[in-house]
Amino acid sequence: MTRTADVEAELALARRDGDFDRFLGLLGAEELFVPIHRDEAQRLARQRVWSPARVCCAHGGEPSLQVFTRGAVPDLGDGVVFLSGDLDWATCGLRNGAQIVFNRGTPGEWRVGASAVQPWLEANPHRVTVAEQQVERLRTAAYGHLEGPVAHALACGAPQAVLVGEPWNVLDARRHDYVAEVRGLQDWWDVSDAAGWRAALDGLLGDERPLTPAAMVLALREGPDLDPLSWAELAVQWCGGSGQAGLLVQTVRRIVRCEQRLRADGVLAPGSAVRSTWGWDVGRAVDLVRRGLAVGHCDPLTAELHLLEAGALARRHCESWPELAAGWLLGRVLDLDEERFGEHYRTSVRVCHLLLDDLGSPWWTLDSAGAQPDSKP
């Protein structure tokens, strides 16, 4: 499902026409954001408990609960961050006399009572997409990067953004759920501070990047025509008596089986092979940069510099978007799926096809080398 991130314009039209049903229907498909003081958000992140929007603080003298779509999120200063959820979450537990202001300060601003929203929610549960289902969406934000080196670098991380339904081309600390990002960095990366964040990036892009068994055997393969037996023998010869032979041979077999599945599912062209898993490392690095900026582990300039480094590595190691996609998918399968070809794999295949086949994808509008493309990626 491809969506452009211009829902704010659609909301403004609904507000102009007084169409409350359409207005709430649009909000029902979106991730919504509410402002909260940073210190309070940090406390919530430590507690690890679910928090409704009503716990958030009013700002700028606004007595009503403020709710924003992603493109309308305002800059309320360094001391204010945002939590996010779906429309049910945004209105959960509000008393009947409570007031909500949607997209304050925009042409779509609409102030309503909570009592006006609850009957609509009860009558239209099918029109609200819960937060956990707002995934696998290709979104391009009109306010994001659309061309140039930063856009190219962000496009290298597009699979990670599409997985969770975020715009691929946005680098902005405000447009994230602060608490979710803090918890995610801790759970997935064991990152809780700026030093840990930089170390994690170095592990993906820098000299500290580990030479995994997959990276070893892919570097040894002498082209896609090398048969699996000869490839395995080459790996054994390379490691000599180091004791790694069994692991490397097993890795060769895993990659051969994965490539067969990628060809069958149309991600890898017939007769071709995956050259490296750099697409997986670069994609995660771009995602890690965006998350690090969101929680304050770096400033915008530092984030941009790391992005440019990731984009440069992608250009060096991946000659095309399909090559980056295959490397991203193979790396993800080897790390997360363990060859079950289960939901991690099926989701990844859908994401790759969305980016490779949809004309709105950055892999159509941006060349893998940074120039404007003249043909299919």
Short mmCIF file of C-alpha atoms in Angstrom, two decimals:
data_model
loop_
_atom_site.label_atom_id
_atom_site.label_comp_id
_atom_site.label_asym_id
_atom_site.label_seq_id
_atom_site.Cartn_x
_atom_site.Cartn_y
_atom_site.Cartn_z
CA MET A 1 0.00 0.00 0.00
CA THR A 2 1.52 3.28 -1.12
CA ARG A 3 0.56 6.45 0.70
CA THR A 4 1.78 9.97 0.33
CA ALA A 5 2.31 11.86 3.56
CA ASP A 6 -0.01 14.75 2.64
CA VAL A 7 -2.91 13.72 4.84
CA GLU A 8 -2.70 17.19 6.40
CA ALA A 9 -4.05 18.70 3.16
CA GLU A 10 -6.90 16.19 3.10
CA LEU A 11 -7.71 17.00 6.71
CA ALA A 12 -7.77 20.70 5.90
CA LEU A 13 -10.31 20.06 3.12
CA ALA A 14 -12.50 18.00 5.43
CA ARG A 15 -12.30 20.75 8.06
CA ARG A 16 -13.23 23.40 5.47
CA ASP A 17 -16.26 21.35 4.43
CA GLY A 18 -17.25 20.58 8.00
CA ASP A 19 -17.07 16.86 7.22
CA PHE A 20 -16.37 15.42 10.66
CA ASP A 21 -16.89 11.84 9.50
CA ARG A 22 -14.26 12.14 6.79
CA PHE A 23 -11.93 14.01 9.17
CA LEU A 24 -12.01 11.23 11.75
CA GLY A 25 -11.81 8.58 9.03
CA LEU A 26 -8.55 10.10 7.83
CA LEU A 27 -7.20 10.24 11.37
CA GLY A 28 -8.22 6.62 11.88
CA ALA A 29 -5.64 5.45 9.34
CA GLU A 30 -2.78 7.52 10.76
CA GLU A 31 -0.18 7.40 13.48
CA LEU A 32 -1.02 10.29 15.80
CA PHE A 33 1.36 12.23 18.03
CA VAL A 34 0.90 14.02 21.35
CA PRO A 35 3.47 16.27 23.06
CA ILE A 36 4.97 15.43 26.42
CA HIS A 37 7.78 16.91 28.49
CA ARG A 38 11.05 15.10 27.86
CA ASP A 39 11.69 14.30 31.52
CA GLU A 40 8.23 12.77 31.84
CA ALA A 41 8.83 10.71 28.67
CA GLN A 42 12.13 9.48 30.09
CA ARG A 43 10.31 8.33 33.22
CA LEU A 44 7.76 6.44 31.10
CA ALA A 45 10.55 4.80 29.11
CA ARG A 46 12.08 3.48 32.33
CA GLN A 47 8.76 2.25 33.70
CA ARG A 48 7.92 0.23 30.58
CA VAL A 49 4.18 0.52 31.04
CA TRP A 50 1.51 1.38 28.50
CA SER A 51 0.54 5.05 28.68
CA PRO A 52 -2.58 6.64 27.14
CA ALA A 53 -2.35 10.00 25.46
CA ARG A 54 -4.17 11.70 28.30
CA VAL A 55 -1.05 11.46 30.50
CA CYS A 56 0.68 13.93 28.20
CA CYS A 57 1.12 17.56 29.09
CA ALA A 58 -0.52 20.59 27.55
CA HIS A 59 1.88 23.18 26.11
CA GLY A 60 1.84 26.82 25.13
CA GLY A 61 -1.15 27.59 27.32
CA GLU A 62 -3.32 25.09 25.45
CA PRO A 63 -5.80 23.49 27.89
CA SER A 64 -6.97 20.79 25.45
CA LEU A 65 -5.22 17.55 24.63
CA GLN A 66 -3.19 18.26 21.50
CA VAL A 67 -3.11 15.56 18.81
CA PHE A 68 -1.10 15.85 15.60
CA THR A 69 -0.57 13.88 12.44
CA ARG A 70 3.08 13.29 11.60
CA GLY A 71 3.36 16.10 9.06
CA ALA A 72 1.80 18.61 11.45
CA VAL A 73 4.04 17.87 14.46
CA PRO A 74 5.28 21.28 15.70
CA ASP A 75 8.59 22.32 17.17
CA LEU A 76 7.87 22.92 20.85
CA GLY A 77 11.49 23.18 21.95
CA ASP A 78 14.11 20.75 23.21
CA GLY A 79 12.20 20.05 26.40
CA VAL A 80 9.22 18.57 24.58
CA VAL A 81 9.08 15.24 22.71
CA PHE A 82 6.18 13.14 21.44
CA LEU A 83 4.39 9.87 22.04
CA SER A 84 2.36 8.23 19.29
CA GLY A 85 -0.44 5.77 18.73
CA ASP A 86 -3.71 5.29 16.87
CA LEU A 87 -6.94 7.24 17.23
CA ASP A 88 -8.29 4.87 19.90
CA TRP A 89 -5.14 5.44 21.95
CA ALA A 90 -5.32 9.21 21.52
CA THR A 91 -8.82 9.40 22.98
CA CYS A 92 -8.69 6.50 25.46
CA GLY A 93 -10.07 7.32 28.90
CA LEU A 94 -10.85 10.98 28.26
CA ARG A 95 -13.73 12.23 30.37
CA ASN A 96 -16.81 13.53 28.59
CA GLY A 97 -15.98 17.14 29.32
CA ALA A 98 -12.46 16.89 27.92
CA GLN A 99 -11.50 18.80 24.79
CA ILE A 100 -9.19 17.70 21.96
CA VAL A 101 -7.52 19.93 19.41
CA PHE A 102 -6.36 18.16 16.26
CA ASN A 103 -3.46 19.64 14.28
CA ARG A 104 -3.38 22.89 16.17
CA GLY A 105 -1.95 25.79 14.18
CA THR A 106 -2.66 24.27 10.75
CA PRO A 107 -5.48 24.81 8.23
CA GLY A 108 -6.92 21.52 9.44
CA GLU A 109 -7.18 22.54 13.10
CA TRP A 110 -10.38 21.23 14.65
CA ARG A 111 -11.39 21.52 18.30
CA VAL A 112 -13.90 18.98 19.50
CA GLY A 113 -15.14 17.41 22.69
CA ALA A 114 -14.13 13.89 23.55
CA SER A 115 -17.82 13.07 23.76
CA ALA A 116 -18.13 13.76 20.02
CA VAL A 117 -15.32 11.37 19.09
CA GLN A 118 -16.28 8.36 21.20
CA PRO A 119 -19.61 7.64 19.44
CA TRP A 120 -17.82 7.72 16.08
CA LEU A 121 -15.20 5.27 17.32
CA GLU A 122 -17.88 2.91 18.61
CA ALA A 123 -19.73 3.04 15.29
CA ASN A 124 -16.65 2.78 13.06
CA PRO A 125 -14.15 0.33 14.54
CA HIS A 126 -13.36 -0.91 11.01
CA ARG A 127 -12.11 2.57 10.04
CA VAL A 128 -9.43 2.69 12.72
CA THR A 129 -6.16 0.95 11.90
CA VAL A 130 -4.53 -0.06 15.15
CA ALA A 131 -0.93 1.03 15.58
CA GLU A 132 0.45 -2.51 15.24
CA GLN A 133 -1.14 -2.83 11.78
CA GLN A 134 0.14 0.47 10.40
CA VAL A 135 3.06 -1.30 8.76
CA GLU A 136 4.38 -2.21 5.29
CA ARG A 137 3.46 1.20 3.91
CA LEU A 138 5.51 3.05 1.34
CA ARG A 139 5.26 6.69 2.34
CA THR A 140 7.01 9.68 0.83
CA ALA A 141 6.70 12.91 2.83
CA ALA A 142 6.39 16.14 0.89
CA TYR A 143 8.33 17.84 3.70
CA GLY A 144 11.16 15.29 3.58
CA HIS A 145 14.25 14.87 1.42
CA LEU A 146 13.32 14.20 -2.20
CA GLU A 147 16.64 14.52 -4.04
CA GLY A 148 20.36 14.78 -3.44
CA PRO A 149 22.83 12.72 -1.39
CA VAL A 150 20.79 12.73 1.83
CA ALA A 151 17.70 11.50 -0.02
CA HIS A 152 19.80 8.77 -1.65
CA ALA A 153 21.16 7.69 1.73
CA LEU A 154 17.68 7.62 3.25
CA ALA A 155 16.52 5.54 0.28
CA CYS A 156 19.16 2.96 1.21
CA GLY A 157 17.28 2.56 4.48
CA ALA A 158 13.84 2.56 2.87
CA PRO A 159 13.19 -1.14 3.58
CA GLN A 160 13.47 -0.50 7.30
CA ALA A 161 11.09 2.49 7.07
CA VAL A 162 8.56 0.61 4.95
CA LEU A 163 8.56 -2.27 7.44
CA VAL A 164 7.12 0.01 10.12
CA GLY A 165 5.12 2.31 7.85
CA GLU A 166 7.20 5.46 8.36
CA PRO A 167 8.10 7.92 5.59
CA TRP A 168 11.43 6.80 4.17
CA ASN A 169 12.68 10.34 3.46
CA VAL A 170 12.34 12.08 6.83
CA LEU A 171 15.24 12.89 9.14
CA ASP A 172 13.63 14.79 12.01
CA ALA A 173 13.81 14.07 15.73
CA ARG A 174 10.29 15.36 16.37
CA ARG A 175 8.42 12.88 14.16
CA HIS A 176 9.02 9.84 16.35
CA ASP A 177 7.55 8.25 19.45
CA TYR A 178 10.32 9.12 21.90
CA VAL A 179 9.48 6.41 24.43
CA ALA A 180 9.21 3.69 21.77
CA GLU A 181 12.55 4.72 20.28
CA VAL A 182 14.32 4.67 23.66
CA ARG A 183 12.95 1.22 24.43
CA GLY A 184 13.67 -0.07 20.91
CA LEU A 185 17.30 1.02 21.00
CA GLN A 186 17.76 -0.68 24.34
CA ASP A 187 15.99 -3.90 23.35
CA TRP A 188 17.35 -4.35 19.83
CA TRP A 189 20.76 -2.72 20.07
CA ASP A 190 21.57 -2.61 23.79
CA VAL A 191 22.03 1.12 23.29
CA SER A 192 21.20 3.52 26.11
CA ASP A 193 23.56 6.45 25.51
CA ALA A 194 25.46 8.29 22.79
CA ALA A 195 28.63 6.23 23.22
CA GLY A 196 26.75 2.98 22.79
CA TRP A 197 24.95 4.38 19.77
CA ARG A 198 28.24 5.34 18.08
CA ALA A 199 29.67 1.89 18.85
CA ALA A 200 26.64 0.23 17.25
CA LEU A 201 27.07 2.35 14.12
CA ASP A 202 30.75 1.47 13.96
CA GLY A 203 29.75 -2.17 14.09
CA LEU A 204 27.71 -1.68 10.92
CA LEU A 205 29.77 0.81 8.92
CA GLY A 206 33.17 1.33 10.48
CA ASP A 207 36.39 -0.52 10.99
CA GLU A 208 34.74 -2.42 13.86
CA ARG A 209 32.31 -4.12 11.46
CA PRO A 210 32.67 -7.84 12.24
CA LEU A 211 33.61 -10.25 9.47
CA THR A 212 30.70 -12.65 9.75
CA PRO A 213 30.71 -16.14 8.22
CA ALA A 214 28.31 -14.88 5.55
CA ALA A 215 30.61 -11.97 4.68
CA MET A 216 33.57 -14.36 4.49
CA VAL A 217 32.03 -16.86 2.13
CA LEU A 218 30.40 -14.22 -0.08
CA ALA A 219 33.78 -12.53 -0.48
CA LEU A 220 35.29 -15.88 -1.51
CA ARG A 221 32.73 -16.68 -4.18
CA GLU A 222 34.12 -16.14 -7.66
CA GLY A 223 30.95 -15.08 -9.41
CA PRO A 224 27.39 -16.49 -9.62
CA ASP A 225 28.45 -19.44 -11.81
CA LEU A 226 30.56 -21.07 -9.09
CA ASP A 227 28.80 -24.32 -8.13
CA PRO A 228 28.03 -24.88 -4.42
CA LEU A 229 30.46 -27.78 -4.04
CA SER A 230 33.40 -25.83 -5.46
CA TRP A 231 32.39 -22.83 -3.36
CA ALA A 232 32.37 -24.92 -0.18
CA GLU A 233 35.75 -26.44 -1.07
CA LEU A 234 37.14 -22.96 -1.61
CA ALA A 235 35.92 -21.93 1.84
CA VAL A 236 37.58 -24.97 3.42
CA GLN A 237 40.87 -24.22 1.67
CA TRP A 238 40.74 -20.60 2.76
CA CYS A 239 40.29 -21.33 6.46
CA GLY A 240 42.97 -24.01 6.50
CA GLY A 241 43.25 -25.59 9.91
CA SER A 242 41.58 -22.79 11.84
CA GLY A 243 38.59 -24.91 12.79
CA GLN A 244 36.08 -22.71 10.95
CA ALA A 245 35.59 -25.07 8.02
CA GLY A 246 32.37 -26.60 9.29
CA LEU A 247 30.76 -23.25 10.01
CA LEU A 248 31.75 -21.81 6.63
CA VAL A 249 30.47 -24.84 4.71
CA GLN A 250 27.20 -24.64 6.63
CA THR A 251 26.97 -20.92 5.75
CA VAL A 252 27.55 -21.67 2.06
CA ARG A 253 24.69 -24.16 2.14
CA ARG A 254 22.40 -21.69 3.92
CA ILE A 255 23.10 -18.96 1.38
CA VAL A 256 22.55 -21.32 -1.56
CA ARG A 257 19.16 -22.35 -0.16
CA CYS A 258 18.20 -18.72 0.55
CA GLU A 259 19.18 -17.61 -2.95
CA GLN A 260 17.04 -20.36 -4.46
CA ARG A 261 14.08 -19.06 -2.49
CA LEU A 262 14.84 -15.43 -3.45
CA ARG A 263 14.87 -16.39 -7.13
CA ALA A 264 11.61 -18.28 -6.77
CA ASP A 265 10.01 -15.24 -5.11
CA GLY A 266 11.26 -12.80 -7.76
CA VAL A 267 13.64 -10.80 -5.57
CA LEU A 268 16.77 -12.24 -7.19
CA ALA A 269 17.02 -12.52 -10.98
CA PRO A 270 17.49 -16.00 -12.52
CA GLY A 271 21.14 -16.91 -12.80
CA SER A 272 22.28 -14.14 -10.46
CA ALA A 273 23.62 -14.30 -6.93
CA VAL A 274 23.91 -12.06 -3.89
CA ARG A 275 27.30 -10.36 -3.83
CA SER A 276 27.23 -9.16 -0.23
CA THR A 277 24.97 -8.35 2.71
CA TRP A 278 25.99 -4.70 2.73
CA GLY A 279 22.38 -3.80 1.96
CA TRP A 280 21.37 -5.24 5.35
CA ASP A 281 24.09 -3.37 7.23
CA VAL A 282 23.52 -0.07 5.44
CA GLY A 283 19.74 -0.31 5.82
CA ARG A 284 20.04 -0.89 9.56
CA ALA A 285 22.62 1.88 9.88
CA VAL A 286 20.27 4.41 8.27
CA ASP A 287 17.52 3.28 10.62
CA LEU A 288 19.88 3.51 13.60
CA VAL A 289 20.82 7.07 12.63
CA ARG A 290 17.17 8.12 12.49
CA ARG A 291 16.45 6.53 15.87
CA GLY A 292 19.56 7.98 17.46
CA LEU A 293 18.61 11.47 16.37
CA ALA A 294 15.08 10.95 17.72
CA VAL A 295 16.28 10.23 21.26
CA GLY A 296 19.06 12.81 21.32
CA HIS A 297 22.14 10.62 20.89
CA CYS A 298 23.35 13.00 18.17
CA ASP A 299 22.57 16.36 16.62
CA PRO A 300 21.10 16.82 13.11
CA LEU A 301 24.48 17.56 11.50
CA THR A 302 26.08 14.44 12.96
CA ALA A 303 23.10 12.38 11.83
CA GLU A 304 23.43 13.72 8.30
CA LEU A 305 27.14 12.96 8.18
CA HIS A 306 26.53 9.36 9.25
CA LEU A 307 23.81 9.06 6.64
CA LEU A 308 26.15 10.26 3.92
CA GLU A 309 28.71 7.70 5.02
CA ALA A 310 26.10 4.96 4.76
CA GLY A 311 25.05 6.15 1.31
CA ALA A 312 28.65 6.20 0.11
CA LEU A 313 29.17 2.61 1.29
CA ALA A 314 26.00 1.52 -0.48
CA ARG A 315 27.20 3.06 -3.74
CA ARG A 316 30.55 1.34 -3.34
CA HIS A 317 29.20 -2.13 -2.63
CA CYS A 318 25.81 -2.22 -4.39
CA GLU A 319 25.58 -1.44 -8.09
CA SER A 320 21.79 -1.21 -8.21
CA TRP A 321 18.70 -1.08 -6.01
CA PRO A 322 17.87 -4.75 -6.76
CA GLU A 323 21.35 -5.67 -5.53
CA LEU A 324 20.86 -3.67 -2.35
CA ALA A 325 17.42 -5.28 -1.89
CA ALA A 326 18.83 -8.80 -2.27
CA GLY A 327 21.63 -8.08 0.19
CA TRP A 328 19.20 -6.55 2.68
CA LEU A 329 16.86 -9.50 2.42
CA LEU A 330 19.56 -12.17 2.62
CA GLY A 331 21.14 -10.49 5.65
CA ARG A 332 17.77 -10.19 7.38
CA VAL A 333 16.91 -13.82 6.72
CA LEU A 334 20.28 -15.08 7.96
CA ASP A 335 20.06 -12.95 11.11
CA LEU A 336 16.38 -13.27 12.01
CA ASP A 337 14.61 -16.04 10.12
CA GLU A 338 16.99 -18.99 10.54
CA GLU A 339 15.85 -20.39 7.17
CA ARG A 340 12.31 -21.04 8.35
CA PHE A 341 11.12 -18.68 5.61
CA GLY A 342 8.45 -17.60 8.04
CA GLU A 343 6.89 -14.24 8.73
CA HIS A 344 10.21 -12.34 8.84
CA TYR A 345 10.94 -13.65 5.36
CA ARG A 346 7.46 -13.10 3.90
CA THR A 347 7.31 -9.58 5.25
CA SER A 348 10.76 -8.81 3.83
CA VAL A 349 9.80 -10.09 0.39
CA ARG A 350 6.67 -7.92 0.35
CA VAL A 351 8.71 -4.88 1.35
CA CYS A 352 11.28 -5.50 -1.39
CA HIS A 353 8.61 -5.93 -4.06
CA LEU A 354 6.89 -2.76 -2.92
CA LEU A 355 10.09 -0.76 -3.27
CA LEU A 356 11.18 -2.40 -6.53
CA ASP A 357 7.81 -2.36 -8.30
CA ASP A 358 5.94 0.74 -7.12
CA LEU A 359 6.47 3.79 -9.33
CA GLY A 360 6.30 6.00 -6.23
CA SER A 361 9.27 4.26 -4.69
CA PRO A 362 12.55 6.14 -4.23
CA TRP A 363 14.13 3.18 -6.03
CA TRP A 364 12.34 4.45 -9.14
CA THR A 365 12.76 8.20 -8.56
CA LEU A 366 16.38 8.06 -7.39
CA ASP A 367 19.24 6.24 -9.06
CA SER A 368 21.31 3.93 -6.88
CA ALA A 369 24.33 6.12 -7.70
CA GLY A 370 22.52 9.37 -6.89
CA ALA A 371 21.57 10.49 -10.40
CA GLN A 372 18.07 10.56 -11.88
CA PRO A 373 17.14 7.12 -13.28
CA ASP A 374 15.97 6.52 -16.81
CA SER A 375 14.75 2.94 -16.41
CA LYS A 376 13.34 0.42 -13.95
CA PRO A 377 15.59 -0.09 -10.87
#
